[in-house]
CSV table of C-alpha atoms in Angstrom, one decimal:
chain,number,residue,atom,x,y,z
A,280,UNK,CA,88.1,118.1,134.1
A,281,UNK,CA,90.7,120.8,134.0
A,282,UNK,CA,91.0,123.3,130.7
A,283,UNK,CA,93.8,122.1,129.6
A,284,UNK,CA,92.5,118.2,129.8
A,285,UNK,CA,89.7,119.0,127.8
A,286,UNK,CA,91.4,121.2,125.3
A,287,UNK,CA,93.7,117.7,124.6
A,288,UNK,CA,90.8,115.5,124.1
A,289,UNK,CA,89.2,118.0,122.2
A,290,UNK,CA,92.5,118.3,119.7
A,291,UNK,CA,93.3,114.6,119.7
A,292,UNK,CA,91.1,113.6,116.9
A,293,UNK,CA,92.7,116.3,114.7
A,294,UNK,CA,96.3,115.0,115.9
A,295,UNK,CA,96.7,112.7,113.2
A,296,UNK,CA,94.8,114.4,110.6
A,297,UNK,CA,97.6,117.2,111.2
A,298,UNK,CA,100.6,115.0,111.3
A,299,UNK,CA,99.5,113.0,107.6
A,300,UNK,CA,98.8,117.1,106.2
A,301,UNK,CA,102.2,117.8,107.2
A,302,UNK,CA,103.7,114.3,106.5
A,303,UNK,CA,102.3,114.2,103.0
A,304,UNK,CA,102.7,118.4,102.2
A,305,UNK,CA,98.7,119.3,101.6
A,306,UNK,CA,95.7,118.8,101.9
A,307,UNK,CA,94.2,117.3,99.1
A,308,UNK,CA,97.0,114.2,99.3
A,309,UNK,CA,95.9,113.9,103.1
A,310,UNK,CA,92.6,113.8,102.2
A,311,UNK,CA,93.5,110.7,100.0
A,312,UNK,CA,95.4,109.6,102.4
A,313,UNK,CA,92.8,109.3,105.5
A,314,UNK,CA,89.9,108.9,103.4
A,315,UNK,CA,88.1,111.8,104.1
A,316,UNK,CA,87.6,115.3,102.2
A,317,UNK,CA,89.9,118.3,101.7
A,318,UNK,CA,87.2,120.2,102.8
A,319,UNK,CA,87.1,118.2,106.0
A,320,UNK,CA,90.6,117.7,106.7
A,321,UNK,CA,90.8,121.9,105.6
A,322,UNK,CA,88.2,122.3,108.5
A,323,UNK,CA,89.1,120.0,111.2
A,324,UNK,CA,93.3,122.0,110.6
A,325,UNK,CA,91.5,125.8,110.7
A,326,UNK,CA,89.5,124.1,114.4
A,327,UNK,CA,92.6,122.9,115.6
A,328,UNK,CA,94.9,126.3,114.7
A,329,UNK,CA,91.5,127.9,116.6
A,330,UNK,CA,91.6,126.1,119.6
A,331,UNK,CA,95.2,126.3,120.1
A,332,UNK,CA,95.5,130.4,118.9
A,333,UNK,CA,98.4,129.7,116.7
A,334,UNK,CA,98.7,129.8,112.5
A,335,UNK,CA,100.1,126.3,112.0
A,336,UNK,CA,100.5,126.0,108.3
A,337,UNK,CA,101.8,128.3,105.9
A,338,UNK,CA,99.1,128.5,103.0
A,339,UNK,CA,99.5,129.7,99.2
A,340,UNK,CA,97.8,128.3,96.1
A,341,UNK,CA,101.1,126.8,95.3
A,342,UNK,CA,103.2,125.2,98.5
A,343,UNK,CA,102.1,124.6,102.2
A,344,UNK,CA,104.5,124.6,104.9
A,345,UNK,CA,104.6,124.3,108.5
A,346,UNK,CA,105.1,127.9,110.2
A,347,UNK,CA,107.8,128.1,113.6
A,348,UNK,CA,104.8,127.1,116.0
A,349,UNK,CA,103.3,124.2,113.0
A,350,UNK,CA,107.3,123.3,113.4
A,351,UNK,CA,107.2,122.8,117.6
A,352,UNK,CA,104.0,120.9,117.3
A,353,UNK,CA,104.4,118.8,114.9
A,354,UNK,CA,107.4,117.3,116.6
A,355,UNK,CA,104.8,116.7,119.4
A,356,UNK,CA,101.9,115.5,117.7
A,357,UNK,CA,104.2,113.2,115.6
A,358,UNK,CA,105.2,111.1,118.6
A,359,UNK,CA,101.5,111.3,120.1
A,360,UNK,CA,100.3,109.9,116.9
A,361,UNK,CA,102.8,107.3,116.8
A,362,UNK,CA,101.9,106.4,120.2
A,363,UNK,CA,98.6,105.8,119.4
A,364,UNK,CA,99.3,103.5,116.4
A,365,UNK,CA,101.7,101.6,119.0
A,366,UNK,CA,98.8,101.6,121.4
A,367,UNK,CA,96.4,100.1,118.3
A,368,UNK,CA,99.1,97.7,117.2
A,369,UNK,CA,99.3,95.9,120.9
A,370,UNK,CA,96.0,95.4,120.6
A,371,UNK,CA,95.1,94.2,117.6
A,372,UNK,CA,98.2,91.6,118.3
A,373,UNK,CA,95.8,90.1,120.9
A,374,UNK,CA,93.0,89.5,118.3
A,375,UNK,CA,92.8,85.9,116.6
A,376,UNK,CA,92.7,87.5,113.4
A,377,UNK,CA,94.9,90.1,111.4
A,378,UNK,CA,92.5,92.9,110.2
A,379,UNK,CA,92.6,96.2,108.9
A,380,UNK,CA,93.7,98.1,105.7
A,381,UNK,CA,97.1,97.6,104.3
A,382,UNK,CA,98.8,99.9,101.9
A,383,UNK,CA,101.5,97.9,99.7
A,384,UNK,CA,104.2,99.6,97.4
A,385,UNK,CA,105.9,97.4,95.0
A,386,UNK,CA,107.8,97.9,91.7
A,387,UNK,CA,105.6,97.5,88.5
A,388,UNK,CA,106.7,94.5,87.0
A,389,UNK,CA,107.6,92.3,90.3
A,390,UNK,CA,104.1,93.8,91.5
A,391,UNK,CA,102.2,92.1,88.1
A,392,UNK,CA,104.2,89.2,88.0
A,393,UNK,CA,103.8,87.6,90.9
A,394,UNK,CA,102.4,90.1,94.3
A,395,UNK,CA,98.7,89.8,92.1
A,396,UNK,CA,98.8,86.6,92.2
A,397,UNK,CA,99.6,86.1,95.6
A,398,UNK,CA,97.1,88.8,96.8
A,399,UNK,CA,93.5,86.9,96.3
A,400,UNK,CA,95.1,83.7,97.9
A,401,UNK,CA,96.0,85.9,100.6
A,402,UNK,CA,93.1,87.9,100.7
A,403,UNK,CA,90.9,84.4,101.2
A,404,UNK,CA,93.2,83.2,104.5
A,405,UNK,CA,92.5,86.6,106.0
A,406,UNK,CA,89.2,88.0,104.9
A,407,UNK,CA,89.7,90.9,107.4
A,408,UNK,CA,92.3,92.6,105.7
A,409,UNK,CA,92.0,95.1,102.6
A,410,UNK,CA,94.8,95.8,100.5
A,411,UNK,CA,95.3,98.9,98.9
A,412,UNK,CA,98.2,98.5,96.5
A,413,UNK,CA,99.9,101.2,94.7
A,414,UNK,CA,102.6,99.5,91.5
A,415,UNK,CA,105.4,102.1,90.7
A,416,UNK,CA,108.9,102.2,89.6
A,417,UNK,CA,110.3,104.7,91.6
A,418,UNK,CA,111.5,104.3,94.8
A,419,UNK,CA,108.7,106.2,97.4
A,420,UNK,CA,109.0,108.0,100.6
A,421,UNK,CA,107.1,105.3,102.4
A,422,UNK,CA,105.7,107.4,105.5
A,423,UNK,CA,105.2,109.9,103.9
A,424,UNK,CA,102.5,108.3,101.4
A,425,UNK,CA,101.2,106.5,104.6
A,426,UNK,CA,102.1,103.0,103.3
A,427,UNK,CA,102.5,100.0,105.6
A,428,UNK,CA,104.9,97.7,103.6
A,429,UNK,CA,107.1,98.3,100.4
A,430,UNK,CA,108.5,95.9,98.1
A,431,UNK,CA,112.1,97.3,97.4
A,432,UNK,CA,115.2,95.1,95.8
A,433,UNK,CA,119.0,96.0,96.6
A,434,UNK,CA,120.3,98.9,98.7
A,435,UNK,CA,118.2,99.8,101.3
A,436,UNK,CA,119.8,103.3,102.1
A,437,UNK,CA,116.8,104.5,104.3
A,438,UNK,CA,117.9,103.3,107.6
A,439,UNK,CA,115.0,104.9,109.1
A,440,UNK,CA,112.5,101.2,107.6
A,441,UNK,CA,112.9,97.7,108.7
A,442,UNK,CA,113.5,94.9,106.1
A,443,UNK,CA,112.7,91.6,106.0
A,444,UNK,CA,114.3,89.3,103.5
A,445,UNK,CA,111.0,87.9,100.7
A,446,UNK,CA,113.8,86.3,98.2
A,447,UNK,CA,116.9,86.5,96.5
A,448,UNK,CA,117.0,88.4,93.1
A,449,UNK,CA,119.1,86.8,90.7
A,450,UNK,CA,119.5,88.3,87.3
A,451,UNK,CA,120.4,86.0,83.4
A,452,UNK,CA,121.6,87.2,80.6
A,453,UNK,CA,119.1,86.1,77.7
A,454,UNK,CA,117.9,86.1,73.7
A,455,UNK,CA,115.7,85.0,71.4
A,456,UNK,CA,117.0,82.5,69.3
A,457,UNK,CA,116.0,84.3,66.2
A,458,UNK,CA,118.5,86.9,67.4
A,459,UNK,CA,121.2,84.3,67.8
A,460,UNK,CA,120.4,82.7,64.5
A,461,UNK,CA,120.8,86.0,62.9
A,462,UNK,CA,123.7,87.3,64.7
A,463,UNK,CA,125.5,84.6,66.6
A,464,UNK,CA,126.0,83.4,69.7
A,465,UNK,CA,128.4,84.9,71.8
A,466,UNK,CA,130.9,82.6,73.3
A,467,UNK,CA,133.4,84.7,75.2
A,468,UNK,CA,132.3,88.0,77.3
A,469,UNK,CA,134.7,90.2,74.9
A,470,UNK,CA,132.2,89.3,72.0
A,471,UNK,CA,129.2,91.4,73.5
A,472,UNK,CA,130.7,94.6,72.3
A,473,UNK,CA,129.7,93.4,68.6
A,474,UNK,CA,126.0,92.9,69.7
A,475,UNK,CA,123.0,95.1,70.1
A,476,UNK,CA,122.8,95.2,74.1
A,477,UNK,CA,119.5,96.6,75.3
A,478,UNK,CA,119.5,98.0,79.5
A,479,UNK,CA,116.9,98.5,82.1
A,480,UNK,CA,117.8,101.8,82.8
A,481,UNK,CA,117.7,102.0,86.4
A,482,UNK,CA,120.3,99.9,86.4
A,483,UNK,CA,123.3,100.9,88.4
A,484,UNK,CA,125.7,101.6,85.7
A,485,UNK,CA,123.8,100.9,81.9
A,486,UNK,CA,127.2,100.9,80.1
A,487,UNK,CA,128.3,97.8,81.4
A,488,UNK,CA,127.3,94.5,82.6
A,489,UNK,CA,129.1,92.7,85.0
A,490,UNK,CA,130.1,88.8,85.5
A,491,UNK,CA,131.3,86.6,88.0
A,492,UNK,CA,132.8,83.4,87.7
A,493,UNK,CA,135.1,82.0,90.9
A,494,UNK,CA,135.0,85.4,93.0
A,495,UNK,CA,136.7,87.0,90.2
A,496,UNK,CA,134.4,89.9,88.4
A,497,UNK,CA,134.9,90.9,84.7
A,498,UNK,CA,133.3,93.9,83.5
A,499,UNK,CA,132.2,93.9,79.9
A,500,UNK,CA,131.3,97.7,78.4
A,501,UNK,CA,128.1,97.8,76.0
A,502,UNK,CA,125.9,99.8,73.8
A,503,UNK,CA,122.9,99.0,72.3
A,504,UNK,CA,119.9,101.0,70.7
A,505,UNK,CA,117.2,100.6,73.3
A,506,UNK,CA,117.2,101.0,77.3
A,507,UNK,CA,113.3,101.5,79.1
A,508,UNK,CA,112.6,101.1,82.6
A,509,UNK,CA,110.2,98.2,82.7
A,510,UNK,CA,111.7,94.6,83.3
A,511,UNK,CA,108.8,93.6,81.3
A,512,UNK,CA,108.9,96.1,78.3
A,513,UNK,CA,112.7,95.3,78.1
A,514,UNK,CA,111.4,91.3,77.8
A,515,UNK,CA,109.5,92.2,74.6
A,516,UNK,CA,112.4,93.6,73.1
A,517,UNK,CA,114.4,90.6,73.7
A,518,UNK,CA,111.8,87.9,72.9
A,519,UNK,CA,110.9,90.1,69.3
A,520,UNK,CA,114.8,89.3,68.6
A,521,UNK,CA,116.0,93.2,68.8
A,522,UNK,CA,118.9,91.9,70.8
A,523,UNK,CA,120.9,90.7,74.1
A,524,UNK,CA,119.8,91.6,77.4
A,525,UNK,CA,120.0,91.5,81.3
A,526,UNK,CA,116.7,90.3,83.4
A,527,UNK,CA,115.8,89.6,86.2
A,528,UNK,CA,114.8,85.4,86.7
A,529,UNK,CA,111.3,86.3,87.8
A,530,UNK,CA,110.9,87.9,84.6
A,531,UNK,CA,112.6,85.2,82.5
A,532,UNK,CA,112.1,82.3,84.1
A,533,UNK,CA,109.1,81.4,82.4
A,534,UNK,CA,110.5,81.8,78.7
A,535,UNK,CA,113.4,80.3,79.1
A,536,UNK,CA,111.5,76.9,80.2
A,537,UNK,CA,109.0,77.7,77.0
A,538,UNK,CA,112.3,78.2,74.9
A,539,UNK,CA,111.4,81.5,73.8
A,540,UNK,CA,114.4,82.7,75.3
A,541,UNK,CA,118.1,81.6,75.2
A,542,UNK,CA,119.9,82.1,78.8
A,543,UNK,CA,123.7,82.8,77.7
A,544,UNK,CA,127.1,82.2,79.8
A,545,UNK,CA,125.7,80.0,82.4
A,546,UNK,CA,129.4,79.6,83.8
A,547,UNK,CA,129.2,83.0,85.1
A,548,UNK,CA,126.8,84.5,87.6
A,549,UNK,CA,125.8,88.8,87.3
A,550,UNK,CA,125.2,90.3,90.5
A,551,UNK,CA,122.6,89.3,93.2
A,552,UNK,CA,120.9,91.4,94.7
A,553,UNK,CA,117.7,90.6,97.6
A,554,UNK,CA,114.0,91.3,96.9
A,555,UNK,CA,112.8,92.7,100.7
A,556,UNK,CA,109.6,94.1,102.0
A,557,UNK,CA,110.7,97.4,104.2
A,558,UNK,CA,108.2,98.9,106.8
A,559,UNK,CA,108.5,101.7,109.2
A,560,UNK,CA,110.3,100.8,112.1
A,561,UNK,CA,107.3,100.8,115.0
A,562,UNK,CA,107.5,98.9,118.3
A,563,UNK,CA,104.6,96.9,117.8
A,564,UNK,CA,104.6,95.2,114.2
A,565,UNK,CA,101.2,95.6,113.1
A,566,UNK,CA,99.4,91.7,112.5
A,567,UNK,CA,98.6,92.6,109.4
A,568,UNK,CA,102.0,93.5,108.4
A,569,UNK,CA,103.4,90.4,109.7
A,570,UNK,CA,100.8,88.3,108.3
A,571,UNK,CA,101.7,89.6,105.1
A,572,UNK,CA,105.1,89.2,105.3
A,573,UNK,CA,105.1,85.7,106.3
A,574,UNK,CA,102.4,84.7,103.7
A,575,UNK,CA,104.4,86.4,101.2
A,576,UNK,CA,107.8,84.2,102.1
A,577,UNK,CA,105.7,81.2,102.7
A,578,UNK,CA,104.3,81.9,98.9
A,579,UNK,CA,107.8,82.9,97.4
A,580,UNK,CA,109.5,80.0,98.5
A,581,UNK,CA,112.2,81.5,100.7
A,582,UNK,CA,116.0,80.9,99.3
A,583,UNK,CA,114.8,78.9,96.7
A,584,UNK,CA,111.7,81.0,95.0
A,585,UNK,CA,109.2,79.4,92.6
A,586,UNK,CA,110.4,81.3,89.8
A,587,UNK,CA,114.2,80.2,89.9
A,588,UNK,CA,113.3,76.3,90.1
């Protein structure tokens, strides 16, 4: 075997251990990551930058970056590790069974509410699967953290992730009726403006709510006291009767069958928007990515999910 075929077997094994440093901007979160030690990941990227006779990373107690020849290889080991995944994907699509460790993202309260329920039922159809799932509100850089599916509603502006459709999101405008006994109900839109109106604030635009009612769209302005960025904290303020607010159905469903909260202006509709699980766009789909997105539609209930009937 020729110098140079040995020096790339020899570096291979630290190929991806290099592209997740780099992908993820240091060691300790590639450690994490992989599953291995800083110390080890530390040593394996010092025997690589050895072998090759080039300073690939840029090292201060503060920041690590790739240097000019980091820059050139990474390009290079980025597609050989993608490769190799692609190589491990058509595979493991000719096994029986999905298998392997799947990394989920998912928004807090969606994640709660009804992903850990799913997860056990899934988990018992395909034993050889482990999920590591991570609940957060804000939006993550999905390669970057080295996850395998996220659950993401609306926009998808990454066009760099593949989306498949889990559900529509629909969204009702609730209260408590001891909030309407104390304050009223509102009958016309115009009538919000007197009323306590409490936001989720990563909503696009938390001064106003928006209706529809026969393709035509009337936008109402607000204020209210209160805006947090949990679907499910924001429920506890309606429900204790602080005042009117915007959620979305898999949230509310349940209450408003229990009567514990009042949907209001059922004639009109507020903007849908479309729960999706995104995934980096690969040539093979990965089984267990597939599996879990077909379980997870299968389990939703498609157009029509649980939560809305």
């Amino acid at each position: 075997m020729s110098k140079g075929k040995q020096l790339a077997m020899e570096n291979f094994g630290a190929i991806p251990v290099f592209v997740t440093v780099a992908d993820t901007g240091g060691f300790s979160p590639a450690a994490k990551l992989l599953g291995i030690s800083k110390s080890a990941v530390s040593k394996r990227i010092s025997q690589l930058e050895a072998q090759l006779g080039v300073k690939l990373l840029h090292r201060t107690t503060r920041k690590l970056s790739l240097t000019e020849a980091g820059e050139h290889f990474y390009q290079h080991a980025r597609i050989a590790h993608q490769a190799a995944k692609d190589a491990q994907d058509a595979v493991t699509q000719l096994q029986g069974e999905p298998q392997g460790r799947l990394r989920i993202n998912s928004p807090m309260s969606f994640g709660r509410l009804h992903l850990a329920p799913l997860i056990p039922v899934f988990l018992k159809r395909y034993p050889k699967i482990s999920i590591d799932m991570v609940m957060d509100d804000k939006v993550v850089d999905l390669v970057g953290e080295g996850f395998d599916i996220a659950i993401r509603a609306g926009d998808l502006p990454d066009t760099s992730l593949v989306a498949r459709k889990l559900a529509p999101l629909q969204s009702v405008l609730c209260a408590s009726p001891e909030y309407l006994k104390g304050f009223g109900t509102p009958t016309e839109l115009e009538q919000l403006a007197e009323h306590n109106c409490l936001v989720f604030t990563y909503s696009r635009d938390v001064k106003e709510w928006t209706f529809i009612k026969e393709n035509h769209l009337q936008t109402i302005e607000i204020k209210g006291n209160y805006q947090v960025n949990n679907s499910e904290a924001l429920r506890e303020a309606i429900i204790q009767g602080v005042g009117i607010g915007r959620l979305p159905t898999f949230v509310a469903g349940p209450d408003i069958k229990a009567g514990a909260l009042v949907p209001l202006f059922e004639e009109y509709q507020m903007p849908a928007k479309t729960i999706y699980a995104v995934f980096p766009e690969r040539q093979y789909m990965p089984a267990k990515v597939r599996a879990f997105i077909d379980f997870a539609i299968e389990y939703f209930g498609g157009d029509i999910p649980y939560w809305d009937n």
